[in-house]
Amino acid sequence: HSEEVIGVEALMRWRAEDGRFVPPDRFIPVAERSGLIVGLGNWVLRIALHALARLRAAGYDRLRMAVNVSAVQFRQPDFLQTVEEALRDTGTNPEALELEITESVAALGFGYVEKLLHQLKSAGIGVAIDDFGTGFSSLSYLDRLPADRLKIDKSFVWALDSQQPGRRIADIVIELGRKLGMNVLAEGVETAAQTSLLRDLGCDDAQGYYFGKPMSLDELLSWLPAPRGESQ
Ligand code: G
Ligand code: MN
């Protein structure tokens, strides 16, 4: 609503030896199946928190960093400890970190997920439910999970461009998130028309190519408007 940049999402990129990029939807499932995602995910978390420290040092002291977490990482018994260590080692305020999980964590069992989310919340770490609406959602679970943010999957945002039926899901998800007391963020926003529709529907926040394309940290530092200098 204010056009302010509230945060960034860390996105893993892999450039192969021939210089071409291997897309994350190809290498992440392989990393998950092989278990390599655990080490890779921990590395990403640390790189992202170091990047956040650089952003904060440059005056962007309110920015948050969102980091995607695979269900495979989430089910590691030492997951919370790993995150807390990364926060400590990088001197990051836990409130500045938001972990993105998908509905696929439901496969780990409600009790497990609920307990871990409560622990993350007590540690001050934010949690967002990513790609919401595309996975295995159980609404009764959702009501009891202490997540901070619901991220509407981009397919529903893109459907806003079509006629009436396409709009209904985004509308419903926004309403659902609000009623559950969560912040609602739309993913994959590409046009001004989508932005204004989402605003009218009461969506809190948005991300997507319309605002900024994925970029390196150095590109981000020059892309961001000058910090306003008001420290908290
Ligand atoms: O290429 P694209 O920007 O669409 O990739 C974004 C998606 O790729 C994310 O929403 C997420 O699903 C996946 N992804 C990117 N980086 C990471 C990461 O560090 N960890 C995990 N688990 N998934 C990631
Ligand atoms: Mn994400």
Coordinates of C-alpha atoms and ligand atoms in Angstrom, one line a residue:
H1 CA 0.0 0.0 0.0
S2 CA 2.9 2.4 0.8
E3 CA 5.1 1.0 -2.0
E4 CA 7.7 0.5 0.6
V5 CA 10.1 -2.5 0.4
I6 CA 9.5 -4.5 3.5
G7 CA 11.8 -7.4 2.8
V8 CA 13.5 -9.8 0.3
E9 CA 13.3 -13.5 -0.4
A10 CA 16.5 -15.5 -0.8
L11 CA 16.4 -17.6 -4.0
M12 CA 18.9 -20.3 -4.8
R13 CA 20.5 -20.2 -8.2
W14 CA 22.8 -22.8 -9.7
R15 CA 25.0 -21.9 -12.7
A16 CA 26.4 -25.0 -14.3
E17 CA 29.9 -25.3 -15.7
D18 CA 28.7 -24.4 -19.2
G19 CA 27.4 -21.1 -17.8
R20 CA 23.8 -22.0 -18.0
F21 CA 21.4 -21.9 -15.1
V22 CA 19.8 -25.1 -13.8
P23 CA 16.3 -24.1 -12.6
P24 CA 15.5 -24.6 -8.9
D25 CA 12.4 -26.7 -9.8
R26 CA 14.9 -29.2 -11.3
F27 CA 17.7 -29.3 -8.8
I28 CA 15.7 -28.8 -5.5
P29 CA 13.7 -32.0 -5.8
V30 CA 16.9 -33.9 -6.5
A31 CA 18.6 -32.3 -3.5
E32 CA 15.5 -33.3 -1.4
R33 CA 15.6 -36.9 -2.6
S34 CA 19.3 -37.2 -2.0
G35 CA 19.3 -35.5 1.4
L36 CA 21.7 -32.8 0.1
I37 CA 19.1 -30.2 0.7
V38 CA 19.9 -30.3 4.5
G39 CA 23.5 -29.0 4.0
L40 CA 22.5 -26.8 1.0
G41 CA 19.6 -25.3 3.0
N42 CA 21.8 -24.5 5.9
W43 CA 24.3 -22.9 3.6
V44 CA 21.6 -20.8 2.0
L45 CA 20.3 -19.7 5.4
R46 CA 23.8 -18.5 6.4
I47 CA 24.4 -16.7 3.1
A48 CA 21.0 -15.0 3.3
L49 CA 21.7 -13.9 6.9
H50 CA 25.1 -12.5 5.9
A51 CA 23.4 -10.7 3.0
L52 CA 20.8 -9.3 5.4
A53 CA 23.6 -8.1 7.7
R54 CA 25.1 -6.2 4.7
L55 CA 21.8 -4.7 3.9
R56 CA 21.2 -3.6 7.4
A57 CA 24.7 -2.1 7.6
A58 CA 23.9 -0.1 4.5
G59 CA 21.0 1.5 6.4
Y60 CA 18.1 -0.9 5.5
D61 CA 17.6 -1.7 9.1
R62 CA 14.0 -2.8 8.8
L63 CA 14.3 -5.2 5.9
R64 CA 13.3 -8.8 6.6
M65 CA 14.8 -11.8 4.9
A66 CA 12.6 -14.7 3.8
V67 CA 14.3 -18.1 3.4
N68 CA 12.7 -21.2 1.8
V69 CA 12.8 -24.3 3.9
S70 CA 12.2 -27.8 2.5
A71 CA 10.1 -30.3 4.5
V72 CA 13.2 -32.5 4.5
Q73 CA 15.1 -29.8 6.5
F74 CA 12.1 -29.1 8.7
R75 CA 11.9 -32.7 9.8
Q76 CA 15.6 -32.8 11.0
P77 CA 15.5 -33.1 14.8
D78 CA 18.1 -30.4 15.1
F79 CA 16.4 -28.0 12.7
L80 CA 15.5 -25.3 15.3
Q81 CA 19.0 -25.5 16.8
T82 CA 20.6 -25.1 13.3
V83 CA 18.5 -21.9 12.7
E84 CA 19.3 -20.5 16.1
E85 CA 23.0 -21.1 15.5
A86 CA 22.9 -19.4 12.1
L87 CA 21.1 -16.4 13.7
R88 CA 23.7 -16.2 16.5
D89 CA 26.7 -16.7 14.2
T90 CA 25.5 -13.8 12.0
G91 CA 24.3 -11.6 14.8
T92 CA 20.8 -11.5 13.3
N93 CA 17.7 -10.4 15.2
P94 CA 15.3 -13.4 14.9
E95 CA 12.4 -11.0 14.0
A96 CA 14.3 -10.2 10.8
L97 CA 14.1 -13.8 9.6
E98 CA 11.0 -15.4 8.0
L99 CA 11.1 -19.1 7.2
E100 CA 8.9 -20.2 4.2
I101 CA 7.4 -23.6 4.5
T102 CA 4.9 -25.2 2.1
E103 CA 1.8 -27.2 2.8
S104 CA 3.9 -30.3 2.1
V105 CA 5.1 -30.2 5.8
A106 CA 1.6 -31.6 6.6
A107 CA 3.1 -35.0 5.7
L108 CA 5.2 -34.7 8.9
G109 CA 2.1 -34.9 11.0
F110 CA 0.2 -32.1 12.6
G111 CA 1.6 -32.6 16.1
Y112 CA 5.2 -32.2 14.9
V113 CA 4.5 -29.2 12.8
E114 CA 2.5 -27.4 15.5
K115 CA 5.2 -28.0 18.1
L116 CA 8.0 -26.7 15.8
L117 CA 6.0 -23.6 14.8
H118 CA 5.4 -22.8 18.4
Q119 CA 9.1 -23.2 19.1
L120 CA 10.0 -20.9 16.2
K121 CA 7.4 -18.4 17.3
S122 CA 8.8 -18.3 20.9
A123 CA 12.3 -17.8 19.4
G124 CA 10.9 -14.8 17.6
I125 CA 11.3 -16.3 14.1
G126 CA 8.6 -15.6 11.6
V127 CA 6.9 -18.3 9.5
A128 CA 5.1 -18.0 6.2
I129 CA 3.1 -20.6 4.3
D130 CA 4.4 -20.5 0.8
D131 CA 2.5 -21.4 -2.5
F132 CA -0.7 -21.5 -0.5
G133 CA -3.6 -23.2 -2.1
T134 CA -1.7 -25.6 -4.3
G135 CA -0.9 -28.3 -1.8
F136 CA -2.5 -30.5 0.7
S137 CA -4.2 -28.0 2.9
S138 CA -6.3 -29.0 5.9
L139 CA -8.2 -26.0 7.0
S140 CA -8.7 -27.3 10.6
Y141 CA -4.9 -27.5 10.9
L142 CA -4.3 -24.1 9.4
D143 CA -6.5 -22.5 12.1
R144 CA -4.3 -24.0 14.8
L145 CA -0.9 -23.3 13.3
P146 CA 0.9 -20.2 14.6
A147 CA 2.1 -19.0 11.1
D148 CA 2.5 -15.2 10.5
R149 CA 1.9 -15.0 6.8
L150 CA 0.0 -16.7 4.0
K151 CA 1.6 -16.4 0.6
I152 CA -1.0 -16.8 -2.2
D153 CA 0.3 -19.0 -5.0
K154 CA 1.1 -17.1 -8.2
S155 CA -1.3 -19.2 -10.2
F156 CA -4.2 -17.5 -8.3
V157 CA -2.7 -14.1 -8.8
W158 CA -2.4 -14.7 -12.6
A159 CA -6.0 -15.9 -12.7
L160 CA -6.9 -12.4 -11.6
D161 CA -6.4 -11.4 -15.3
S162 CA -9.1 -13.7 -16.4
Q163 CA -12.9 -13.3 -15.9
Q164 CA -14.8 -13.8 -12.7
P165 CA -14.2 -17.4 -11.8
G166 CA -10.4 -16.8 -11.8
R167 CA -10.7 -14.1 -9.2
R168 CA -12.5 -16.0 -6.7
I169 CA -9.7 -18.1 -5.2
A170 CA -7.4 -15.0 -4.6
D171 CA -10.4 -13.3 -2.9
I172 CA -11.1 -16.3 -0.8
V173 CA -7.5 -16.8 0.3
I174 CA -7.1 -13.2 1.3
E175 CA -10.3 -13.4 3.3
L176 CA -9.2 -16.7 4.9
G177 CA -5.8 -15.3 5.9
R178 CA -7.3 -12.2 7.4
K179 CA -9.9 -14.1 9.4
L180 CA -7.1 -16.3 10.7
G181 CA -5.2 -13.3 11.7
M182 CA -2.4 -13.8 9.2
N183 CA -0.7 -11.3 6.9
V184 CA -1.5 -12.1 3.3
L185 CA 1.1 -11.7 0.6
A186 CA 0.5 -12.2 -3.1
E187 CA 3.3 -14.0 -5.1
G188 CA 4.1 -13.6 -8.7
V189 CA 2.6 -10.1 -9.3
E190 CA 3.5 -8.9 -12.8
T191 CA 1.2 -6.1 -13.7
A192 CA -0.3 -2.8 -12.4
A193 CA -3.7 -4.3 -12.9
Q194 CA -3.0 -7.3 -10.7
T195 CA -1.6 -4.9 -8.1
S196 CA -4.6 -2.7 -7.9
L197 CA -7.0 -5.6 -7.9
L198 CA -5.1 -7.2 -5.0
R199 CA -5.2 -3.9 -3.2
D200 CA -9.0 -3.7 -3.6
L201 CA -9.3 -7.2 -2.3
G202 CA -7.5 -6.2 0.8
C203 CA -4.3 -8.1 0.3
D204 CA -1.6 -6.8 2.6
D205 CA 1.7 -7.2 0.7
A206 CA 2.9 -8.4 -2.7
Q207 CA 6.0 -9.5 -4.5
G208 CA 6.8 -10.3 -8.1
Y209 CA 8.4 -9.0 -11.3
Y210 CA 6.2 -6.0 -11.3
F211 CA 8.2 -4.7 -8.3
G212 CA 11.5 -6.4 -8.8
K213 CA 13.1 -9.3 -10.6
P214 CA 15.4 -11.8 -8.8
M215 CA 18.8 -10.1 -8.5
S216 CA 22.2 -10.5 -6.9
L217 CA 22.9 -8.7 -3.6
D218 CA 25.0 -6.1 -5.3
E219 CA 22.2 -5.4 -7.8
L220 CA 19.8 -5.2 -4.9
L221 CA 21.9 -2.7 -3.1
S222 CA 21.9 -0.4 -6.1
W223 CA 18.2 -1.1 -6.9
L224 CA 16.8 -0.2 -3.5
P225 CA 15.9 3.4 -2.9
A226 CA 18.2 5.3 -0.5
P227 CA 17.5 4.3 3.1
R228 CA 15.4 6.7 5.0
G229 CA 17.8 6.8 7.8
E230 CA 15.2 6.4 10.6
S231 CA 16.6 3.7 12.8
Q232 CA 14.4 1.9 15.2
Ligands
G1 O1 13.0 -19.6 -10.1 P1 12.0 -19.2 -9.1 O2 12.2 -17.8 -8.6 O3 10.6 -19.5 -9.5 O4 12.3 -20.1 -7.9 C1 11.6 -19.9 -6.7 C2 11.2 -21.2 -6.0 O5 12.3 -22.1 -6.0 C3 11.0 -20.9 -4.6 O6 9.7 -20.4 -4.3 C4 11.3 -22.2 -3.9 O7 10.2 -23.1 -4.2 C5 12.4 -22.7 -4.7 N1 13.7 -22.3 -4.1 C6 14.5 -21.3 -4.4 N2 15.5 -21.2 -3.5 C7 15.3 -22.1 -2.6 C8 16.0 -22.5 -1.4 O8 17.0 -21.9 -1.0 N3 15.5 -23.6 -0.7 C9 14.4 -24.3 -1.1 N4 13.9 -25.3 -0.4 N5 13.7 -23.9 -2.2 C10 14.1 -22.9 -2.9
MN2 MN 9.1 -18.9 -1.5

